[in-house]
Amino acid sequence: MLTVETTRGVFMVPPGLGLLVPAGEDHAVLAGPRTEFRCTYFHTQLGAAPGDGPSAMAMPAVLQELLLHFDASDADLSLRRDTESVAFRMLRPTDRRVVGIVLPQDDRLRTVARGILDDPAEDCTLELWGFRVGASPRNLSRLFIRETGMTFAQWRLQARLRIALGLLLDGLPVGQVARRVGYLSVSAFVAAFRKEVGQTPGVVQGELLEA
């Protein structure tokens, strides 16, 4: 799993997909165990980037080969520019899962969000988080909705399920993944996962490992 953090959120990119980050967007990339990836830059003169913000891109075999070609080839500059133009025109957004978590901008909410991402199994209430960051639960609740479009509970659920995808890709059993992301009951985790993702964790794990 590749994790890309931008000012707009955290994106967890499974195998076989690409993430297009707009020009000028600050970002950091973290590669999980046994993960290899390639990245390249496209000149803004090639045209408007497809998608709105950081966007999932389909990665057909020919496009993957072009990226490998960029990495290994020392071809002349004009040929490289022509090849980059072809690759850019091949970029197509996909509806496959690139799972994004919207990061709030408020410093107090950032502390809460980072705490959940670092330890998704911790079951702190909004009241306790408010005590930790120096804000009332009501104020934090309003800020979460305003900055992420979700309630605190909804955002935490999204974060837990996104982290669960990475753990499933690592091959961890579903029961262990459930505990790692704060579920005491495997059946409750499976139900929440299926409601959000549309498939059970076991099915998704099989798809990810086959990709």
mmCIF file of C-alpha atoms in Angstrom:
data_model
loop_
_atom_site.group_PDB
_atom_site.id
_atom_site.type_symbol
_atom_site.label_atom_id
_atom_site.label_comp_id
_atom_site.label_asym_id
_atom_site.label_seq_id
_atom_site.Cartn_x
_atom_site.Cartn_y
_atom_site.Cartn_z
ATOM 1 C CA MET A 1 0.000 0.000 0.000
ATOM 2 C CA LEU A 2 1.213 3.471 -0.901
ATOM 3 C CA THR A 3 0.139 6.302 1.395
ATOM 4 C CA VAL A 4 0.144 9.854 0.050
ATOM 5 C CA GLU A 5 -0.543 12.738 2.412
ATOM 6 C CA THR A 6 -1.541 16.096 0.923
ATOM 7 C CA THR A 7 -3.043 19.270 2.328
ATOM 8 C CA ARG A 8 -6.450 17.895 1.271
ATOM 9 C CA GLY A 9 -6.194 14.527 2.953
ATOM 10 C CA VAL A 10 -4.508 11.145 3.217
ATOM 11 C CA PHE A 11 -4.853 8.781 0.245
ATOM 12 C CA MET A 12 -4.116 5.066 0.500
ATOM 13 C CA VAL A 13 -3.362 3.714 -2.956
ATOM 14 C CA PRO A 14 -3.604 -0.063 -3.492
ATOM 15 C CA PRO A 15 -1.565 -1.998 -6.075
ATOM 16 C CA GLY A 16 -2.349 -1.418 -9.723
ATOM 17 C CA LEU A 17 -3.579 2.152 -9.339
ATOM 18 C CA GLY A 18 -1.957 5.551 -9.732
ATOM 19 C CA LEU A 19 -2.519 8.838 -7.958
ATOM 20 C CA LEU A 20 -2.250 12.087 -9.887
ATOM 21 C CA VAL A 21 -1.281 14.994 -7.624
ATOM 22 C CA PRO A 22 -1.935 18.462 -9.103
ATOM 23 C CA ALA A 23 0.977 20.798 -9.755
ATOM 24 C CA GLY A 24 2.006 22.778 -6.704
ATOM 25 C CA GLU A 25 0.279 20.464 -4.220
ATOM 26 C CA ASP A 26 2.490 19.781 -1.205
ATOM 27 C CA HIS A 27 2.586 16.070 -0.510
ATOM 28 C CA ALA A 28 4.507 13.306 1.218
ATOM 29 C CA VAL A 29 4.691 9.662 0.153
ATOM 30 C CA LEU A 30 5.118 6.620 2.375
ATOM 31 C CA ALA A 31 5.601 3.173 0.844
ATOM 32 C CA GLY A 32 4.467 0.207 2.897
ATOM 33 C CA PRO A 33 6.419 -3.050 3.280
ATOM 34 C CA ARG A 34 7.337 -4.754 -0.014
ATOM 35 C CA THR A 35 5.945 -1.782 -1.946
ATOM 36 C CA GLU A 36 7.617 -0.435 -5.061
ATOM 37 C CA PHE A 37 6.353 2.588 -6.965
ATOM 38 C CA ARG A 38 7.328 4.948 -9.755
ATOM 39 C CA CYS A 39 6.587 8.638 -10.027
ATOM 40 C CA THR A 40 7.040 11.197 -12.758
ATOM 41 C CA TYR A 41 6.189 14.812 -13.474
ATOM 42 C CA PHE A 42 4.128 16.239 -16.317
ATOM 43 C CA HIS A 43 4.635 19.792 -17.502
ATOM 44 C CA THR A 44 1.550 21.988 -17.048
ATOM 45 C CA GLN A 45 1.876 22.966 -20.730
ATOM 46 C CA LEU A 46 0.529 19.515 -21.600
ATOM 47 C CA GLY A 47 -2.913 20.658 -20.508
ATOM 48 C CA ALA A 48 -5.318 20.518 -17.602
ATOM 49 C CA ALA A 49 -4.905 17.484 -15.408
ATOM 50 C CA PRO A 50 -7.852 15.073 -15.372
ATOM 51 C CA GLY A 51 -9.773 14.809 -12.151
ATOM 52 C CA ASP A 52 -10.377 17.298 -9.371
ATOM 53 C CA GLY A 53 -7.560 17.421 -6.854
ATOM 54 C CA PRO A 54 -5.539 14.288 -6.098
ATOM 55 C CA SER A 55 -7.267 11.671 -8.248
ATOM 56 C CA ALA A 56 -7.097 7.926 -8.762
ATOM 57 C CA MET A 57 -5.799 6.986 -12.200
ATOM 58 C CA ALA A 58 -6.175 3.739 -14.095
ATOM 59 C CA MET A 59 -2.805 2.146 -14.826
ATOM 60 C CA PRO A 60 -3.047 -0.085 -17.907
ATOM 61 C CA ALA A 61 0.005 -2.162 -18.748
ATOM 62 C CA VAL A 62 1.173 0.171 -21.523
ATOM 63 C CA LEU A 63 1.143 3.173 -19.177
ATOM 64 C CA GLN A 64 3.086 1.220 -16.566
ATOM 65 C CA GLU A 65 5.668 0.352 -19.200
ATOM 66 C CA LEU A 66 5.991 4.025 -20.157
ATOM 67 C CA LEU A 67 6.707 4.942 -16.552
ATOM 68 C CA LEU A 68 9.360 2.233 -16.390
ATOM 69 C CA HIS A 69 10.753 3.610 -19.656
ATOM 70 C CA PHE A 70 11.026 7.093 -18.122
ATOM 71 C CA ASP A 71 12.897 5.618 -15.197
ATOM 72 C CA ALA A 72 15.380 3.599 -17.215
ATOM 73 C CA SER A 73 15.766 5.399 -20.522
ATOM 74 C CA ASP A 74 18.327 8.082 -21.348
ATOM 75 C CA ALA A 75 16.673 8.843 -24.694
ATOM 76 C CA ASP A 76 17.059 12.275 -26.253
ATOM 77 C CA LEU A 77 14.967 15.110 -24.851
ATOM 78 C CA SER A 78 12.624 15.492 -27.835
ATOM 79 C CA LEU A 79 11.724 11.783 -27.758
ATOM 80 C CA ARG A 80 11.091 11.932 -24.029
ATOM 81 C CA ARG A 81 8.788 14.923 -24.443
ATOM 82 C CA ASP A 82 6.810 13.109 -27.134
ATOM 83 C CA THR A 83 6.538 10.037 -24.913
ATOM 84 C CA GLU A 84 5.442 12.105 -21.925
ATOM 85 C CA SER A 85 2.737 13.701 -24.058
ATOM 86 C CA VAL A 86 1.412 10.260 -25.006
ATOM 87 C CA ALA A 87 1.472 9.107 -21.381
ATOM 88 C CA PHE A 88 -0.341 12.242 -20.242
ATOM 89 C CA ARG A 89 -3.118 11.746 -22.793
ATOM 90 C CA MET A 90 -3.547 8.188 -21.525
ATOM 91 C CA LEU A 91 -4.359 9.291 -17.985
ATOM 92 C CA ARG A 92 -7.926 8.337 -17.121
ATOM 93 C CA PRO A 93 -9.642 8.702 -13.723
ATOM 94 C CA THR A 94 -10.990 5.447 -12.344
ATOM 95 C CA ASP A 95 -13.730 4.608 -9.873
ATOM 96 C CA ARG A 96 -11.651 1.850 -8.313
ATOM 97 C CA ARG A 97 -10.765 2.310 -4.670
ATOM 98 C CA VAL A 98 -8.248 5.002 -3.905
ATOM 99 C CA VAL A 99 -9.325 5.635 -0.386
ATOM 100 C CA GLY A 100 -9.020 9.176 0.824
ATOM 101 C CA ILE A 101 -9.382 10.635 4.283
ATOM 102 C CA VAL A 102 -10.084 14.354 4.442
ATOM 103 C CA LEU A 103 -7.724 16.015 6.909
ATOM 104 C CA PRO A 104 -9.124 19.003 8.794
ATOM 105 C CA GLN A 105 -7.165 22.264 8.822
ATOM 106 C CA ASP A 106 -7.877 23.407 12.374
ATOM 107 C CA ASP A 107 -4.877 22.605 14.583
ATOM 108 C CA ARG A 108 -7.046 21.046 17.287
ATOM 109 C CA LEU A 109 -8.838 18.829 14.803
ATOM 110 C CA ARG A 110 -5.511 17.900 13.222
ATOM 111 C CA THR A 111 -4.354 16.663 16.624
ATOM 112 C CA VAL A 112 -7.484 14.554 16.967
ATOM 113 C CA ALA A 113 -7.196 13.219 13.406
ATOM 114 C CA ARG A 114 -3.532 12.366 13.776
ATOM 115 C CA GLY A 115 -4.227 10.584 17.063
ATOM 116 C CA ILE A 116 -6.875 8.409 15.418
ATOM 117 C CA LEU A 117 -4.677 7.626 12.412
ATOM 118 C CA ASP A 118 -1.761 6.722 14.687
ATOM 119 C CA ASP A 119 -3.898 4.491 16.923
ATOM 120 C CA PRO A 120 -7.263 3.649 15.323
ATOM 121 C CA ALA A 121 -8.092 1.178 18.100
ATOM 122 C CA GLU A 122 -8.149 3.889 20.773
ATOM 123 C CA ASP A 123 -11.792 4.588 21.550
ATOM 124 C CA CYS A 124 -11.589 8.116 22.933
ATOM 125 C CA THR A 125 -14.838 10.047 23.063
ATOM 126 C CA LEU A 126 -15.137 13.537 21.647
ATOM 127 C CA GLU A 127 -15.362 14.781 25.236
ATOM 128 C CA LEU A 128 -11.971 13.283 26.061
ATOM 129 C CA TRP A 129 -10.426 14.643 22.872
ATOM 130 C CA GLY A 130 -11.835 18.047 23.754
ATOM 131 C CA PHE A 131 -10.110 17.871 27.131
ATOM 132 C CA ARG A 132 -6.841 16.927 25.449
ATOM 133 C CA VAL A 133 -6.856 19.694 22.847
ATOM 134 C CA GLY A 134 -8.528 22.402 24.895
ATOM 135 C CA ALA A 135 -11.886 22.705 23.145
ATOM 136 C CA SER A 136 -15.475 21.914 24.023
ATOM 137 C CA PRO A 137 -17.009 18.771 22.512
ATOM 138 C CA ARG A 138 -19.717 20.898 20.882
ATOM 139 C CA ASN A 139 -17.129 23.128 19.209
ATOM 140 C CA LEU A 140 -15.133 20.125 17.982
ATOM 141 C CA SER A 141 -18.305 18.532 16.643
ATOM 142 C CA ARG A 142 -19.207 21.640 14.664
ATOM 143 C CA LEU A 143 -15.670 21.993 13.343
ATOM 144 C CA PHE A 144 -15.577 18.371 12.148
ATOM 145 C CA ILE A 145 -18.735 18.846 10.110
ATOM 146 C CA ARG A 146 -17.584 22.194 8.725
ATOM 147 C CA GLU A 147 -14.090 21.071 7.718
ATOM 148 C CA THR A 148 -14.622 17.450 6.669
ATOM 149 C CA GLY A 149 -18.333 17.231 5.860
ATOM 150 C CA MET A 150 -18.618 14.404 8.404
ATOM 151 C CA THR A 151 -19.410 13.997 12.055
ATOM 152 C CA PHE A 152 -16.608 12.895 14.362
ATOM 153 C CA ALA A 153 -18.003 9.344 14.436
ATOM 154 C CA GLN A 154 -18.285 9.193 10.645
ATOM 155 C CA TRP A 155 -14.746 10.481 10.156
ATOM 156 C CA ARG A 156 -13.317 7.961 12.632
ATOM 157 C CA LEU A 157 -15.180 5.150 10.878
ATOM 158 C CA GLN A 158 -13.744 6.233 7.521
ATOM 159 C CA ALA A 159 -10.237 6.409 8.983
ATOM 160 C CA ARG A 160 -10.493 2.984 10.590
ATOM 161 C CA LEU A 161 -11.739 1.322 7.422
ATOM 162 C CA ARG A 162 -9.053 2.984 5.305
ATOM 163 C CA ILE A 163 -6.356 1.751 7.673
ATOM 164 C CA ALA A 164 -7.983 -1.684 7.631
ATOM 165 C CA LEU A 165 -7.439 -1.854 3.862
ATOM 166 C CA GLY A 166 -3.699 -1.501 4.351
ATOM 167 C CA LEU A 167 -3.670 -4.203 7.017
ATOM 168 C CA LEU A 168 -5.677 -6.534 4.783
ATOM 169 C CA LEU A 169 -3.144 -5.974 2.020
ATOM 170 C CA ASP A 170 -0.395 -6.992 4.435
ATOM 171 C CA GLY A 171 -2.180 -10.337 4.693
ATOM 172 C CA LEU A 172 -3.376 -10.044 8.292
ATOM 173 C CA PRO A 173 -6.380 -12.210 9.214
ATOM 174 C CA VAL A 174 -9.689 -10.383 9.278
ATOM 175 C CA GLY A 175 -10.100 -10.906 13.019
ATOM 176 C CA GLN A 176 -6.724 -9.373 13.744
ATOM 177 C CA VAL A 177 -7.467 -6.431 11.460
ATOM 178 C CA ALA A 178 -10.758 -5.862 13.282
ATOM 179 C CA ARG A 179 -8.986 -5.620 16.635
ATOM 180 C CA ARG A 180 -6.255 -3.361 15.236
ATOM 181 C CA VAL A 181 -8.827 -0.799 14.140
ATOM 182 C CA GLY A 182 -10.913 -0.830 17.295
ATOM 183 C CA TYR A 183 -13.562 -3.533 16.840
ATOM 184 C CA LEU A 184 -14.111 -6.069 19.595
ATOM 185 C CA SER A 185 -16.533 -8.004 17.403
ATOM 186 C CA VAL A 186 -15.392 -9.373 14.039
ATOM 187 C CA SER A 187 -18.987 -9.480 12.823
ATOM 188 C CA ALA A 188 -19.443 -5.772 13.613
ATOM 189 C CA PHE A 189 -16.284 -4.964 11.673
ATOM 190 C CA VAL A 190 -17.383 -7.058 8.692
ATOM 191 C CA ALA A 191 -20.810 -5.401 8.682
ATOM 192 C CA ALA A 192 -19.349 -1.871 8.860
ATOM 193 C CA PHE A 193 -16.783 -2.682 6.180
ATOM 194 C CA ARG A 194 -19.336 -4.187 3.810
ATOM 195 C CA LYS A 195 -21.717 -1.244 4.281
ATOM 196 C CA GLU A 196 -18.972 1.244 3.403
ATOM 197 C CA VAL A 197 -16.953 -0.634 0.759
ATOM 198 C CA GLY A 198 -19.670 -2.832 -0.717
ATOM 199 C CA GLN A 199 -17.811 -6.112 -0.146
ATOM 200 C CA THR A 200 -16.623 -8.124 2.825
ATOM 201 C CA PRO A 201 -13.026 -7.704 4.065
ATOM 202 C CA GLY A 202 -12.181 -11.234 2.932
ATOM 203 C CA VAL A 203 -13.280 -10.591 -0.654
ATOM 204 C CA VAL A 204 -11.440 -7.258 -0.806
ATOM 205 C CA GLN A 205 -8.308 -8.839 0.656
ATOM 206 C CA GLY A 206 -8.344 -11.446 -2.087
ATOM 207 C CA GLU A 207 -8.673 -8.778 -4.767
ATOM 208 C CA LEU A 208 -5.856 -6.683 -3.328
ATOM 209 C CA LEU A 209 -3.449 -9.596 -3.011
ATOM 210 C CA GLU A 210 -4.175 -10.698 -6.572
ATOM 211 C CA ALA A 211 -3.600 -7.187 -8.006
#
